Coordinates of C-alpha atoms in Angstrom, one line a residue:
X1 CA -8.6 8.3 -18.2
X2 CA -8.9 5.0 -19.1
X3 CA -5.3 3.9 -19.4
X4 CA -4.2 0.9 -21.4
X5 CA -6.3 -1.6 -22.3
X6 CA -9.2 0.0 -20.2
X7 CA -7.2 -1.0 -16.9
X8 CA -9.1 2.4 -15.2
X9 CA -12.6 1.0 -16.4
X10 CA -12.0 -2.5 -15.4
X11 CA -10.8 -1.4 -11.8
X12 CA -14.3 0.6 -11.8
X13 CA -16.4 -2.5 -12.8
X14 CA -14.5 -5.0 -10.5
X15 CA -14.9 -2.6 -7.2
X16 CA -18.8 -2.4 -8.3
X17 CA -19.3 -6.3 -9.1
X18 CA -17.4 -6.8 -5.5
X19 CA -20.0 -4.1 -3.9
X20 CA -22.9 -5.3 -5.9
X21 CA -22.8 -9.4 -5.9
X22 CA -22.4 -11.3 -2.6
X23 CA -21.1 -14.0 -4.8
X24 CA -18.1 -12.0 -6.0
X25 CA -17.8 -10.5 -2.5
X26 CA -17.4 -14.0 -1.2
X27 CA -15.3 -15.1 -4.1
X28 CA -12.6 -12.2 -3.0
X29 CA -13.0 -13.1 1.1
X30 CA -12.1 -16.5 0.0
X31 CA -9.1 -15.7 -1.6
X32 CA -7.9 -13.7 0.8
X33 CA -8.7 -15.8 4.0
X34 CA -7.0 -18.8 2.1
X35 CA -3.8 -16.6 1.3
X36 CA -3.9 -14.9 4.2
X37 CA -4.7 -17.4 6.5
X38 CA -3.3 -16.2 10.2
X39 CA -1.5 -14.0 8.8
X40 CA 2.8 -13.7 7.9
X41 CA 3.8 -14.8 11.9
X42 CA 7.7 -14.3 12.3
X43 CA 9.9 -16.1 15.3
X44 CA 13.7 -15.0 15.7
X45 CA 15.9 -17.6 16.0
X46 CA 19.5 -16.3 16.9
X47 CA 21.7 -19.2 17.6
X48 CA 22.1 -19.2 21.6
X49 CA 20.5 -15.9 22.1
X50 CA 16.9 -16.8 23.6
X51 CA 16.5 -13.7 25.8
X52 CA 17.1 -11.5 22.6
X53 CA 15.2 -13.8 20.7
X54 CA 12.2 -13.5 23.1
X55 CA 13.4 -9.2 23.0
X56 CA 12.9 -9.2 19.4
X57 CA 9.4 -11.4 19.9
X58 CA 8.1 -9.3 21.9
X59 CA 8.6 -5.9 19.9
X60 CA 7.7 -7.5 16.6
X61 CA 4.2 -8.4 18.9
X62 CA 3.8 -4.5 20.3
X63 CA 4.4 -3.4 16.4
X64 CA 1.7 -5.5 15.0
X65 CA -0.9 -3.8 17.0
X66 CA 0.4 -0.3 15.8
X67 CA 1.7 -0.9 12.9
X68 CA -0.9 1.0 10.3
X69 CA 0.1 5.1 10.4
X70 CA -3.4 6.3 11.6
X71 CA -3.5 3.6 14.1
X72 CA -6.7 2.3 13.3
X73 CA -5.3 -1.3 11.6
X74 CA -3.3 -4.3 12.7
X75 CA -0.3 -6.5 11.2
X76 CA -3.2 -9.3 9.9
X77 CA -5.7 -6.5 8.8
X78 CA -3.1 -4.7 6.7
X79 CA -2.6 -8.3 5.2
X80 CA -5.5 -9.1 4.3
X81 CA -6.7 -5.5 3.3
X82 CA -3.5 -5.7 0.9
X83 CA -4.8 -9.1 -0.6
X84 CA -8.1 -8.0 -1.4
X85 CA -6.5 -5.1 -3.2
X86 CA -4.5 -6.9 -5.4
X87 CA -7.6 -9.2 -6.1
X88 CA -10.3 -6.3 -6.5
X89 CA -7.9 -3.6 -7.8
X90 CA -5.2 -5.6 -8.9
X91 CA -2.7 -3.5 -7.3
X92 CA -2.2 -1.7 -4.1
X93 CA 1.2 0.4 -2.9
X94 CA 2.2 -0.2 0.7
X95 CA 4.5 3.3 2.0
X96 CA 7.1 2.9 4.4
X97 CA 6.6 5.5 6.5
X98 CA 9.3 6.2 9.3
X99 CA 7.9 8.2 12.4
X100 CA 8.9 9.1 15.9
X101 CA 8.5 7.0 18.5
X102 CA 4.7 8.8 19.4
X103 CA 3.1 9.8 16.0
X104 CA -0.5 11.0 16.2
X105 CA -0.9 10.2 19.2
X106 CA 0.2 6.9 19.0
X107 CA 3.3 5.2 20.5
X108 CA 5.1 2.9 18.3
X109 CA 8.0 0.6 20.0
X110 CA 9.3 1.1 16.8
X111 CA 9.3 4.0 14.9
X112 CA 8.0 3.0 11.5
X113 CA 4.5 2.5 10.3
X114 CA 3.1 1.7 7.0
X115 CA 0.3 3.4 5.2
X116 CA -1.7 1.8 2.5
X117 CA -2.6 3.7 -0.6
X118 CA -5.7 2.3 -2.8
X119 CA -4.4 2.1 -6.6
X120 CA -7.4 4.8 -7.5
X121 CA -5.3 7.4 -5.6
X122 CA -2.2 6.5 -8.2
X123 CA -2.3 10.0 -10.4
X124 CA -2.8 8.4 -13.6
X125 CA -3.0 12.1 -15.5
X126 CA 0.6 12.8 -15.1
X127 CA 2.5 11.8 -17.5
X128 CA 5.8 13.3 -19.4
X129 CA 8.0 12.2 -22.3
X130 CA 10.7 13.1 -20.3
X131 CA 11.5 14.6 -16.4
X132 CA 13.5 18.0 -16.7
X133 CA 17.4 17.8 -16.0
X134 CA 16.9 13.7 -16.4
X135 CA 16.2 10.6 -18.5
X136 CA 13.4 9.9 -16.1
X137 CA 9.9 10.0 -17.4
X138 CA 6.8 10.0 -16.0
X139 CA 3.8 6.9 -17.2
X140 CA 0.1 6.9 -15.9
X141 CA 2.2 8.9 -12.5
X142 CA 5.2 6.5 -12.2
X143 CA 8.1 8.0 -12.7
X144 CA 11.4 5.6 -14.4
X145 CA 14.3 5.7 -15.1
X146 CA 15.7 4.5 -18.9
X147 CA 15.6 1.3 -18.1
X148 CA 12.0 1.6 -16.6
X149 CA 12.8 1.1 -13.0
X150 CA 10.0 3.1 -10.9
X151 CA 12.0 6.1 -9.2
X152 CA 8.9 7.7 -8.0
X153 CA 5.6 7.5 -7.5
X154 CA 2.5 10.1 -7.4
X155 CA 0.0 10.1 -5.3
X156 CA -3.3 11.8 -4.9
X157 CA -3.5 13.1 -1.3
X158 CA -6.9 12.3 -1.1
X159 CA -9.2 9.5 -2.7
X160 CA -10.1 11.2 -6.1
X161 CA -13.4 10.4 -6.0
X162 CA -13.7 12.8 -3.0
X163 CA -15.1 15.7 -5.0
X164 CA -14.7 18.4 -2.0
X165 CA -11.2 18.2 -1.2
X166 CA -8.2 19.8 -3.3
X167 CA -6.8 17.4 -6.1
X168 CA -3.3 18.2 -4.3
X169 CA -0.3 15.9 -5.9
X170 CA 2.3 14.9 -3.7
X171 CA 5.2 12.5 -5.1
X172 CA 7.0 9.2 -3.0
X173 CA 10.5 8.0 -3.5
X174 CA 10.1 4.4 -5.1
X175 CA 12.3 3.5 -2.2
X176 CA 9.8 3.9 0.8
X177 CA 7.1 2.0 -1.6
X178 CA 6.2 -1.5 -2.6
X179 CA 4.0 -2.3 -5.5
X180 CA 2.5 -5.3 -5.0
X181 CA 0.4 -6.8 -7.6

């Protein structure tokens, strides 16, 4: 599929020229170590409440170092992975996953965890005019509402580019995803 305008092509030839050409790889590492920088750092500041302040500190800390659902990525990895996304892909969803407290063998202080899903996993071939029992429909696999308002999203559950796994299809609530791009 090559959706509007070419959009699926384009994605194709950007990933390449970034793969291919050191230039455009250092083009995109620019851009994302000047957005990026350190990273999105966050302080509480509760009026007369320094121990809870220094609480809250602390667990935000223990997150960032589990914060990715297989473990494997930090708070300023997942940054800058999303950044060079948006600037190779132009578009990557972020899923807000919530999980217990030890979730593939990881412990989480917190039990949420996000899980980054490349734009290419997006399942482009479903589309409807209309979602039975609904006004919904469903565009290049985003489903909206009338007023075109994402509802849902669906999602390859593997890379489709992986030729010996099953093409299976699994759909998000538009609630536990952001679309940044």
């Amino acid at each position: 599929l090559d959706g509007p305008f070419g959009a699926d092509r384009m994605r194709a030839w950007a990933r390449m020229l970034v793969r291919d050409n050191a230039y455009a790889w250092g083009v995109i590492d620019t851009i994302v170590s000047s957005v990026v920088g350190q990273g999105i750092q966050t302080q509480s500041d509760l009026p007369d409440a320094t121990e809870i302040n220094e609480q809250r500190d602390a667990l935000f800390s223990e997150w960032c170092k589990v914060c990715d659902i297989n473990g494997v990525l930090d708070w300023h990895s997942i940054q800058s992975l999303i950044q060079r996304e948006i600037c190779e892909a132009g578009e990557v969803l972020v899923h807000l996953v919530s999980v217990n407290e030890v979730d593939r063998g990881i412990k989480r202080p917190v039990p949420f965890a996000l899980e980054l899903i490349e734009a290419d996993r997006i399942a482009v071939e479903k589309s409807t005019l209309r979602v039975p029992e609904s006004e919904n429909r469903i565009v290049r696999g985003v489903e909206v509402d009338a007023l075109g308002k994402p509802v849902a999203y669906f999602i390859h559950k593997n890379h489709p580019g992986d030729f010996h796994v099953a093409r299976d299809i699994v759909r998000l609530p538009a609630a536990n995803v952001l679309h940044l791009f």
